[in-house]
C-alpha cells in the first residue's frame, strides 16, 4: 500500500538516519522541507523531498496536503494510563486548599488508585485503559510508555502489566511498559517498609523480567515515598534482571536522586521540578536525559521544570504528559507543547523536538520512530491548514490535527 502526500506546506522533523536525539542547543532547530512530498509504503516512510523532485510513480492513494504541516506523531515517554476510575474528589479538595502531600496522607493519592484498581477486573481495566489510549492517539500520540504502580501487590501489578501487553498486541501505536511497584508503600507495610521493598527486589522483579512483562524499571524517589538507598537497591535489582531504569525524581524535593540515577546509568530521569546546581552538574556529566512533565506542574500548581537551564547547559530534554489520575489527568501532548512554550520558555522548535525524536529516544525507540526518516514507521500528524507550525502551541485548547497515521494507517479510516 503506497500513499503519496503532495504539496505539503511544511514537512517537519526531517532527520538523517542515525540522529537519535537532539541535545540542548541542537534543539533550537527544527529541520523541515517546505512545499514537500512524502511517500509511505506499507506503513514505512520510503521517500520524501521537495515537490519539484516528486517522483512520478504509481501509488494506491494521493493526498493533497496543501496548506498543511506533516510531522512525526508525538512520542509520549511517561504515562500511567492504566488506572481505574478517576480522582476528581481530590482535585476538588485541592481547590479548597489541601495539597498533594496532605491528600496522600489522608488516604488519597496513589493508595486511593490502588484501592480502586484492586476491585477492578482485568477486562474492565483493559476497557478503561484502551479508551484512554484511543483518546490520546486521536490527539496525535503514536508511541507511548505506560507504567504499572497502582497495583502495589503482586497480582494487581501483574494485572496492570498484562493490560499494557494486551494493548500492545491490539493497537498499532508503539507501547513500552515499565514496572513501578515502588510507587508508594501500601498501608499494610507502613511499619515494615523493608519487607515490601525486599519482596519487590527478590521476587517481583525476577518474575516480571522472566515473563518479559516490562522493559523498564521505575521508582518514585521522593520524601515520604522511596529514599535514596531504597531507590539504589531497586534500580540495581532491575538492572541485574535486564530492566532499564527510568526514574521519578525531584518532583517536590531534591534528595539526591539525580546524582544517584545518573551514576547508575538511568536512561531518563523524570519530573525535575526542583533542580539544584549539584543535580544540574550530575546531569551535564552523564548520558541520562531529562524528562519534563508540564501537565503535572499545571495541575498541581507546582514549579515547572527549569527547561531553559537544562537546554542551555546542552542537556537533551524530553516532554511527556504523565497522564495519570492524580497529578495529570490529561494525555494531550498538544497542550504539553503549549505549556512548554508559555510556561517554560521553550521555543516551538524546542518543544516539538522534545516531544518527537527526544521522546522516542526516552523509550529506546528512536531508531524506528520520532522523525521523518527513510525506513522509520509512518506515524504521522497531519495538521489542518495553518499559517505556521507555531500555531500548535499558540492555539492551546484548539484541535489543529486533521488526521493521524499510525503505521501508515489513517485513524479517520479505521
Ligand atoms: O508522576 N509522582 C508520582 N506518580 C505520578 C502521580 C501518581 C498519582 O498521583 O496517582 C506522577 O505525578
Ligand atoms: Fe509519573
CSV table of C-alpha atoms and ligand atoms in Angstrom, one decimal:
chain,number,residue,atom,x,y,z
A,1,UNK,CA,0.0,0.0,0.0
A,2,UNK,CA,1.7,3.2,-1.2
A,3,UNK,CA,0.4,6.6,-0.2
A,4,UNK,CA,1.8,9.9,-1.5
A,5,UNK,CA,1.3,13.1,0.3
A,6,UNK,CA,1.8,16.0,-2.1
A,7,UNK,CA,2.1,19.8,-1.8
A,8,UNK,CA,2.8,19.7,2.0
A,9,UNK,CA,3.3,23.2,3.3
A,10,UNK,CA,5.9,22.1,5.8
A,11,UNK,CA,7.3,18.6,6.4
A,12,UNK,CA,8.8,18.8,9.9
A,13,UNK,CA,11.5,16.9,11.7
A,14,UNK,CA,13.3,15.5,8.7
A,15,UNK,CA,16.3,13.9,10.2
A,16,UNK,CA,19.1,11.8,8.8
A,17,UNK,CA,19.2,8.2,10.0
A,18,UNK,CA,21.4,7.7,13.0
A,19,UNK,CA,20.5,11.0,14.6
A,20,UNK,CA,18.7,9.5,17.6
A,21,UNK,CA,18.2,12.6,19.8
A,22,UNK,CA,18.9,16.3,19.9
A,23,UNK,CA,21.0,17.7,22.7
A,24,UNK,CA,20.5,21.1,24.3
A,25,UNK,CA,21.4,23.7,21.8
A,26,UNK,CA,20.7,21.4,18.8
A,27,UNK,CA,17.1,21.5,19.9
A,28,UNK,CA,16.7,25.1,18.7
A,29,UNK,CA,16.5,24.0,15.1
A,30,UNK,CA,13.6,22.0,13.7
A,31,UNK,CA,14.6,20.6,10.4
A,32,UNK,CA,12.0,21.0,7.7
A,33,UNK,CA,11.2,20.9,4.0
A,34,UNK,CA,8.8,23.5,2.6
A,35,UNK,CA,6.5,22.5,-0.3
A,36,UNK,CA,7.3,18.9,0.1
A,37,UNK,CA,6.1,15.4,-0.7
A,38,UNK,CA,6.2,12.3,1.5
A,39,UNK,CA,5.8,8.7,0.3
A,40,UNK,CA,4.9,5.9,2.6
A,41,UNK,CA,4.9,2.2,1.7
A,42,UNK,CA,3.3,-0.5,3.8
A,43,UNK,CA,3.5,1.6,7.0
A,44,UNK,CA,7.1,2.8,6.5
A,45,UNK,CA,8.4,6.2,5.3
A,46,UNK,CA,10.0,5.3,2.0
A,47,UNK,CA,10.8,8.7,0.4
A,48,UNK,CA,10.4,12.5,0.8
A,49,UNK,CA,11.8,15.7,-0.5
A,50,UNK,CA,10.8,18.9,-2.3
A,51,UNK,CA,7.8,18.9,-4.6
A,52,UNK,CA,10.0,19.7,-7.6
A,53,UNK,CA,11.6,16.3,-7.2
A,54,UNK,CA,8.4,14.4,-6.5
A,55,UNK,CA,8.7,11.0,-8.3
A,56,UNK,CA,6.1,10.1,-11.0
A,57,UNK,CA,5.2,6.6,-9.8
A,58,UNK,CA,2.1,4.5,-9.4
A,59,UNK,CA,0.6,4.7,-5.9
A,60,UNK,CA,-2.6,3.5,-4.2
A,61,UNK,CA,-3.6,6.9,-3.0
A,62,UNK,CA,-2.5,10.5,-3.5
A,63,UNK,CA,-3.4,13.0,-0.7
A,64,UNK,CA,-3.1,16.7,-1.4
A,65,UNK,CA,-1.8,18.4,1.7
A,66,UNK,CA,-1.9,21.9,0.5
A,67,UNK,CA,-1.6,24.4,3.4
A,68,UNK,CA,-0.9,21.6,5.9
A,69,UNK,CA,2.0,20.5,8.0
A,70,UNK,CA,3.1,16.9,8.5
A,71,UNK,CA,5.2,15.9,11.4
A,72,UNK,CA,6.0,12.7,13.3
A,73,UNK,CA,3.3,11.7,15.8
A,74,UNK,CA,4.0,12.6,19.4
A,75,UNK,CA,6.2,10.1,21.4
A,76,UNK,CA,4.9,10.3,25.0
A,77,UNK,CA,7.5,8.6,27.1
A,78,UNK,CA,5.9,8.9,30.5
A,79,UNK,CA,2.3,7.9,31.3
A,80,UNK,CA,0.3,5.9,33.8
A,81,UNK,CA,-2.8,5.4,31.6
A,82,UNK,CA,-3.7,2.0,33.1
A,83,UNK,CA,-5.7,3.0,36.1
A,84,UNK,CA,-9.2,2.5,37.5
A,85,UNK,CA,-11.8,5.3,37.7
A,86,UNK,CA,-10.7,8.8,38.5
A,87,UNK,CA,-9.8,11.0,41.5
A,88,UNK,CA,-11.7,14.3,40.8
A,89,UNK,CA,-12.7,14.4,44.5
A,90,UNK,CA,-9.1,15.0,45.4
A,91,UNK,CA,-9.0,17.8,42.8
A,92,UNK,CA,-11.9,19.4,44.5
A,93,UNK,CA,-10.2,19.1,47.9
A,94,UNK,CA,-7.1,20.8,46.4
A,95,UNK,CA,-9.2,23.7,45.1
A,96,UNK,CA,-10.4,24.1,48.7
A,97,UNK,CA,-6.8,24.4,49.8
A,98,UNK,CA,-5.3,20.9,50.5
A,99,UNK,CA,-2.1,20.0,48.8
A,100,UNK,CA,-1.0,16.7,47.1
A,101,UNK,CA,1.1,15.5,50.1
A,102,UNK,CA,-1.8,16.2,52.6
A,103,UNK,CA,-4.3,14.4,50.3
A,104,UNK,CA,-1.9,11.4,50.1
A,105,UNK,CA,-1.5,11.3,53.9
A,106,UNK,CA,-5.3,11.1,54.3
A,107,UNK,CA,-5.7,8.0,52.2
A,108,UNK,CA,-5.9,9.8,48.8
A,109,UNK,CA,-3.3,9.8,46.1
A,110,UNK,CA,-1.6,6.6,44.8
A,111,UNK,CA,-3.1,4.4,47.5
A,112,UNK,CA,-6.6,5.6,46.6
A,113,UNK,CA,-6.0,4.5,43.0
A,114,UNK,CA,-4.5,1.2,44.2
A,115,UNK,CA,-7.7,0.5,46.2
A,116,UNK,CA,-9.9,1.2,43.1
A,117,UNK,CA,-7.7,-1.0,40.9
A,118,UNK,CA,-7.8,-4.0,43.2
A,119,UNK,CA,-11.6,-4.1,42.8
A,120,UNK,CA,-11.5,-3.8,39.0
A,121,UNK,CA,-11.4,-6.8,36.8
A,122,UNK,CA,-8.8,-7.3,34.1
A,123,UNK,CA,-11.5,-6.8,31.4
A,124,UNK,CA,-12.8,-3.5,33.0
A,125,UNK,CA,-9.3,-2.2,33.5
A,126,UNK,CA,-8.4,-3.1,29.9
A,127,UNK,CA,-11.5,-1.3,28.5
A,128,UNK,CA,-10.9,1.9,30.6
A,129,UNK,CA,-7.2,2.0,29.5
A,130,UNK,CA,-8.0,1.3,25.8
A,131,UNK,CA,-10.4,4.2,25.9
A,132,UNK,CA,-7.6,6.5,27.2
A,133,UNK,CA,-5.2,5.1,24.6
A,134,UNK,CA,-7.6,5.8,21.8
A,135,UNK,CA,-8.2,9.3,23.1
A,136,UNK,CA,-4.5,10.2,23.0
A,137,UNK,CA,-3.9,8.6,19.6
A,138,UNK,CA,-6.6,10.9,18.2
A,139,UNK,CA,-4.7,13.8,19.8
A,140,UNK,CA,-1.6,12.7,17.8
A,141,UNK,CA,0.3,10.3,20.1
A,142,UNK,CA,1.8,7.4,18.1
A,143,UNK,CA,4.1,5.9,20.7
A,144,UNK,CA,3.6,5.7,24.5
A,145,UNK,CA,5.2,4.4,27.6
A,146,UNK,CA,2.9,3.0,30.3
A,147,UNK,CA,3.7,2.2,33.9
A,148,UNK,CA,2.3,-0.1,36.4
A,149,UNK,CA,2.3,1.2,40.0
A,150,UNK,CA,-1.3,1.2,41.1
A,151,UNK,CA,-1.3,-2.4,42.0
A,152,UNK,CA,1.2,-2.4,44.9
A,153,UNK,CA,0.7,-6.2,45.4
A,154,UNK,CA,1.9,-8.8,43.0
A,155,UNK,CA,-1.3,-9.9,41.4
A,156,UNK,CA,-2.5,-6.4,40.8
A,157,UNK,CA,0.8,-5.2,39.4
A,158,UNK,CA,0.8,-8.2,37.1
A,159,UNK,CA,-2.8,-7.4,36.1
A,160,UNK,CA,-1.6,-3.9,35.1
A,161,UNK,CA,1.4,-5.2,33.1
A,162,UNK,CA,-0.8,-7.7,31.3
A,163,UNK,CA,-3.3,-4.9,30.4
A,164,UNK,CA,-0.3,-3.0,28.9
A,165,UNK,CA,0.8,-6.0,27.0
A,166,UNK,CA,-2.7,-6.6,25.6
A,167,UNK,CA,-2.9,-3.0,24.5
A,168,UNK,CA,0.5,-3.6,22.8
A,169,UNK,CA,-1.0,-6.5,20.9
A,170,UNK,CA,-4.2,-4.9,19.9
A,171,UNK,CA,-3.0,-1.4,18.8
A,172,UNK,CA,-0.6,-0.3,16.1
A,173,UNK,CA,0.8,2.5,18.3
A,174,UNK,CA,4.2,1.6,19.8
A,175,UNK,CA,3.8,0.8,23.5
A,176,UNK,CA,6.5,0.3,26.1
A,177,UNK,CA,5.9,-1.0,29.6
A,178,UNK,CA,7.5,0.0,32.9
A,179,UNK,CA,7.4,-1.8,36.2
A,180,UNK,CA,6.7,0.7,39.0
A,181,UNK,CA,5.8,-1.4,42.1
A,182,UNK,CA,7.9,1.2,44.1
A,183,UNK,CA,5.3,3.9,43.5
A,184,UNK,CA,4.1,4.0,47.2
A,185,UNK,CA,4.3,1.9,50.3
A,186,UNK,CA,1.0,0.1,50.8
A,187,UNK,CA,-0.9,0.8,54.0
A,188,UNK,CA,-0.3,-2.6,55.5
A,189,UNK,CA,3.5,-2.3,55.0
A,190,UNK,CA,3.7,1.2,56.6
A,191,UNK,CA,5.7,-0.1,59.6
A,192,UNK,CA,7.6,-2.7,57.7
A,193,UNK,CA,8.6,-1.0,54.5
A,194,UNK,CA,11.8,-3.1,54.1
A,195,UNK,CA,9.6,-6.1,53.7
A,196,UNK,CA,7.7,-4.5,50.8
A,197,UNK,CA,11.0,-3.5,49.1
A,198,UNK,CA,12.7,-6.8,49.7
A,199,UNK,CA,9.7,-8.5,48.1
A,200,UNK,CA,10.0,-6.3,45.0
A,201,UNK,CA,13.7,-7.0,44.7
A,202,UNK,CA,13.8,-10.7,45.4
A,203,UNK,CA,10.5,-11.9,43.9
A,204,UNK,CA,8.7,-9.4,41.8
A,205,UNK,CA,11.5,-8.0,39.6
A,206,UNK,CA,12.8,-11.5,38.7
A,207,UNK,CA,9.3,-12.7,37.8
A,208,UNK,CA,8.4,-9.6,35.7
A,209,UNK,CA,11.7,-9.9,33.9
A,210,UNK,CA,11.4,-13.6,33.3
A,211,UNK,CA,7.9,-13.3,31.9
A,212,UNK,CA,9.0,-10.3,29.8
A,213,UNK,CA,6.2,-8.1,31.2
A,214,UNK,CA,8.3,-4.9,31.3
A,215,UNK,CA,11.3,-3.3,29.7
A,216,UNK,CA,11.9,-0.6,32.2
A,217,UNK,CA,12.1,-0.2,36.0
A,218,UNK,CA,10.8,2.9,37.8
A,219,UNK,CA,10.8,4.2,41.4
A,220,UNK,CA,9.1,7.2,42.9
A,221,UNK,CA,12.2,8.6,44.5
A,222,UNK,CA,10.8,11.3,46.9
A,223,UNK,CA,10.4,12.2,50.6
A,224,UNK,CA,7.6,10.0,52.1
A,225,UNK,CA,7.9,7.6,49.2
A,226,UNK,CA,11.2,5.9,48.4
A,227,UNK,CA,14.5,7.1,49.8
A,228,UNK,CA,17.9,7.1,48.1
A,229,UNK,CA,19.2,3.8,49.4
A,230,UNK,CA,15.9,2.1,48.6
A,231,UNK,CA,15.9,3.5,45.1
A,232,UNK,CA,19.5,2.4,44.7
A,233,UNK,CA,18.6,-1.2,45.7
A,234,UNK,CA,15.6,-1.3,43.4
A,235,UNK,CA,17.5,0.1,40.4
A,236,UNK,CA,20.3,-2.3,40.9
A,237,UNK,CA,18.0,-5.3,41.1
A,238,UNK,CA,16.1,-4.1,38.0
A,239,UNK,CA,19.4,-3.8,36.1
A,240,UNK,CA,20.5,-7.2,37.2
A,241,UNK,CA,17.4,-8.6,35.6
A,242,UNK,CA,17.7,-6.6,32.4
A,243,UNK,CA,15.3,-3.8,33.2
A,244,UNK,CA,16.4,-0.3,32.2
A,245,UNK,CA,15.9,2.5,34.8
A,246,UNK,CA,13.6,5.4,34.1
A,247,UNK,CA,13.1,7.1,37.4
A,248,UNK,CA,10.7,9.6,39.0
A,249,UNK,CA,13.0,12.1,40.8
A,250,UNK,CA,12.8,15.7,42.2
A,251,UNK,CA,9.1,16.2,41.9
A,252,UNK,CA,8.8,18.0,45.2
A,253,UNK,CA,12.3,17.7,46.8
A,254,UNK,CA,15.9,17.2,45.8
A,255,UNK,CA,17.0,14.3,48.0
A,256,UNK,CA,20.0,13.1,45.9
A,257,UNK,CA,18.0,11.1,43.3
A,258,UNK,CA,19.6,12.9,40.3
A,259,UNK,CA,23.3,12.1,41.2
A,260,UNK,CA,22.2,8.5,42.1
A,261,UNK,CA,20.3,7.8,38.9
A,262,UNK,CA,22.9,9.4,36.6
A,263,UNK,CA,25.6,7.3,38.3
A,264,UNK,CA,23.6,4.2,37.9
A,265,UNK,CA,23.0,4.9,34.2
A,266,UNK,CA,19.3,5.7,34.1
A,267,UNK,CA,18.1,6.2,30.6
A,268,UNK,CA,15.8,9.0,31.8
A,269,UNK,CA,15.1,10.9,35.0
A,270,UNK,CA,11.6,12.4,35.0
A,271,UNK,CA,9.9,15.3,36.7
A,272,UNK,CA,12.8,17.5,38.0
A,273,UNK,CA,10.5,20.4,39.0
A,274,UNK,CA,13.2,21.0,41.7
A,275,UNK,CA,16.7,21.1,40.3
A,276,UNK,CA,19.7,22.4,42.2
A,277,UNK,CA,23.2,23.1,40.8
A,278,UNK,CA,24.6,19.8,42.0
A,279,UNK,CA,21.8,18.0,40.2
A,280,UNK,CA,22.4,20.0,37.1
A,281,UNK,CA,26.1,19.2,37.1
A,282,UNK,CA,25.4,15.5,37.6
A,283,UNK,CA,23.0,15.6,34.6
A,284,UNK,CA,25.5,17.5,32.5
A,285,UNK,CA,28.2,14.9,33.0
A,286,UNK,CA,26.1,11.9,32.1
A,287,UNK,CA,24.2,10.2,29.3
A,288,UNK,CA,20.9,10.4,31.2
A,289,UNK,CA,18.2,12.5,29.6
A,290,UNK,CA,15.8,14.8,31.4
A,291,UNK,CA,12.1,14.4,31.1
A,292,UNK,CA,9.8,17.4,31.9
A,293,UNK,CA,6.1,16.8,32.7
A,294,UNK,CA,4.4,20.3,32.5
A,295,UNK,CA,0.8,18.9,32.8
A,296,UNK,CA,1.7,17.9,36.3
A,297,UNK,CA,3.1,21.4,37.2
A,298,UNK,CA,0.0,22.9,35.7
A,299,UNK,CA,-2.5,20.7,37.5
A,300,UNK,CA,-0.7,20.6,40.9
A,301,UNK,CA,0.3,24.2,40.8
A,302,UNK,CA,4.0,23.3,41.5
A,303,UNK,CA,7.0,24.8,39.8
A,304,UNK,CA,7.7,23.9,36.1
A,305,UNK,CA,10.9,22.0,35.3
A,306,UNK,CA,13.6,24.6,34.5
A,307,UNK,CA,13.8,23.8,30.8
A,308,UNK,CA,16.0,26.8,29.9
A,309,UNK,CA,18.6,25.8,32.5
A,310,UNK,CA,18.6,22.3,31.1
A,311,UNK,CA,18.7,23.1,27.4
A,312,UNK,CA,21.2,26.0,27.8
A,313,UNK,CA,23.5,23.6,29.6
A,314,UNK,CA,23.4,21.4,26.5
A,315,UNK,CA,21.4,18.6,28.0
A,316,UNK,CA,18.8,16.7,26.0
A,317,UNK,CA,15.3,17.5,27.2
A,318,UNK,CA,12.1,15.4,26.6
A,319,UNK,CA,8.5,16.5,27.1
A,320,UNK,CA,5.9,13.9,28.2
A,321,UNK,CA,2.3,14.0,29.5
A,322,UNK,CA,2.5,12.0,32.8
A,323,UNK,CA,-1.2,11.1,32.1
A,324,UNK,CA,-2.4,9.8,35.4
A,325,UNK,CA,-5.4,10.2,37.7
A,326,UNK,CA,-3.7,12.2,40.5
A,327,UNK,CA,-1.3,14.8,39.1
A,328,UNK,CA,-2.0,15.0,35.4
A,329,UNK,CA,-5.4,13.7,34.2
A,330,UNK,CA,-4.7,14.6,30.6
A,331,UNK,CA,-2.6,12.9,27.9
A,332,UNK,CA,-2.9,15.8,25.4
A,333,UNK,CA,0.6,16.3,24.1
A,334,UNK,CA,-0.5,19.4,22.2
A,335,UNK,CA,-1.3,21.0,25.5
A,336,UNK,CA,2.1,19.8,26.8
A,337,UNK,CA,3.8,21.6,23.9
A,338,UNK,CA,1.8,24.7,24.7
A,339,UNK,CA,2.7,24.7,28.3
A,340,UNK,CA,6.4,24.2,27.4
A,341,UNK,CA,6.3,27.4,25.4
A,342,UNK,CA,4.1,29.6,27.6
A,343,UNK,CA,5.3,28.4,31.0
A,344,UNK,CA,8.8,27.0,30.5
A,345,UNK,CA,10.2,29.4,27.9
A,346,UNK,CA,10.8,26.8,25.2
A,347,UNK,CA,10.5,27.8,21.6
A,348,UNK,CA,8.0,25.8,19.4
A,349,UNK,CA,11.0,24.2,17.7
A,350,UNK,CA,12.5,23.0,21.0
A,351,UNK,CA,9.1,21.8,22.2
A,352,UNK,CA,8.4,19.8,19.0
A,353,UNK,CA,11.9,18.3,19.1
A,354,UNK,CA,11.4,17.3,22.8
A,355,UNK,CA,8.1,15.6,22.1
A,356,UNK,CA,9.1,13.7,19.0
A,357,UNK,CA,12.7,12.5,18.4
A,358,UNK,CA,13.7,13.0,22.0
A,359,UNK,CA,10.6,11.3,23.3
A,360,UNK,CA,11.3,8.4,21.1
A,361,UNK,CA,14.8,8.2,22.5
A,362,UNK,CA,13.4,8.2,26.0
A,363,UNK,CA,11.6,5.0,25.2
A,364,UNK,CA,14.5,3.4,23.3
A,365,UNK,CA,12.6,3.8,20.0
A,366,UNK,CA,14.4,6.5,18.1
A,367,UNK,CA,15.8,4.1,15.5
A,368,UNK,CA,12.2,3.4,14.5
A,369,UNK,CA,10.2,6.5,15.3
A,370,UNK,CA,10.3,10.2,16.2
A,371,UNK,CA,11.4,11.7,12.9
A,372,UNK,CA,10.7,11.8,9.2
A,373,UNK,CA,13.5,9.5,8.1
A,374,UNK,CA,13.5,6.8,5.4
A,375,UNK,CA,12.9,3.4,7.0
A,376,UNK,CA,11.1,4.7,10.1
A,377,UNK,CA,7.5,3.9,10.9
A,378,UNK,CA,4.9,6.2,9.2
A,379,UNK,CA,3.5,7.5,12.5
A,380,UNK,CA,2.4,11.0,11.4
A,381,UNK,CA,0.3,14.0,12.4
A,382,UNK,CA,-1.4,15.8,9.5
A,383,UNK,CA,-2.4,19.3,10.7
A,384,UNK,CA,-5.3,21.3,9.5
A,385,UNK,CA,-4.5,24.2,7.1
A,386,UNK,CA,-2.2,26.5,9.3
A,387,UNK,CA,-0.3,29.7,8.7
A,388,UNK,CA,2.7,28.2,10.6
A,389,UNK,CA,3.6,25.4,12.9
A,390,UNK,CA,3.8,27.8,15.9
A,391,UNK,CA,0.0,27.7,15.8
A,392,UNK,CA,0.3,24.3,17.6
A,393,UNK,CA,1.5,25.8,20.9
A,394,UNK,CA,-0.2,29.2,20.3
A,395,UNK,CA,-3.8,28.0,19.8
A,396,UNK,CA,-3.9,26.0,23.0
A,397,UNK,CA,-7.2,24.2,23.5
A,398,UNK,CA,-8.0,24.1,19.8
A,399,UNK,CA,-7.6,20.8,17.9
A,400,UNK,CA,-5.4,21.6,14.9
A,401,UNK,CA,-5.0,18.0,14.0
A,402,UNK,CA,-6.8,16.8,10.8
A,403,UNK,CA,-5.6,13.2,10.8
A,404,UNK,CA,-3.1,10.9,12.5
A,405,UNK,CA,-1.4,8.0,10.7
A,406,UNK,CA,-0.2,5.1,12.8
A,407,UNK,CA,2.0,2.6,10.9
A,408,UNK,CA,0.8,4.1,7.7
A,409,UNK,CA,-3.0,3.9,8.5
A,410,UNK,CA,-5.2,6.9,8.9
A,411,UNK,CA,-7.2,6.8,12.2
A,412,UNK,CA,-10.0,8.6,10.3
A,413,UNK,CA,-10.5,5.5,8.2
A,414,UNK,CA,-10.4,2.9,11.0
B,1,LIG,O1,4.2,11.1,38.0
B,1,LIG,N1,4.8,11.1,41.1
B,1,LIG,C1,4.4,10.0,41.1
B,1,LIG,N2,3.5,9.5,40.3
B,1,LIG,C2,2.6,10.2,39.5
B,1,LIG,C3,1.4,10.6,40.2
B,1,LIG,C4,0.7,9.5,40.8
B,1,LIG,C5,-0.7,9.8,41.3
B,1,LIG,O2,-1.0,10.8,42.0
B,1,LIG,O3,-1.5,8.9,41.1
B,1,LIG,C6,3.3,11.3,38.8
B,1,LIG,O4,3.0,12.5,39.0
B,2,LIG,FE1,4.6,9.9,36.6
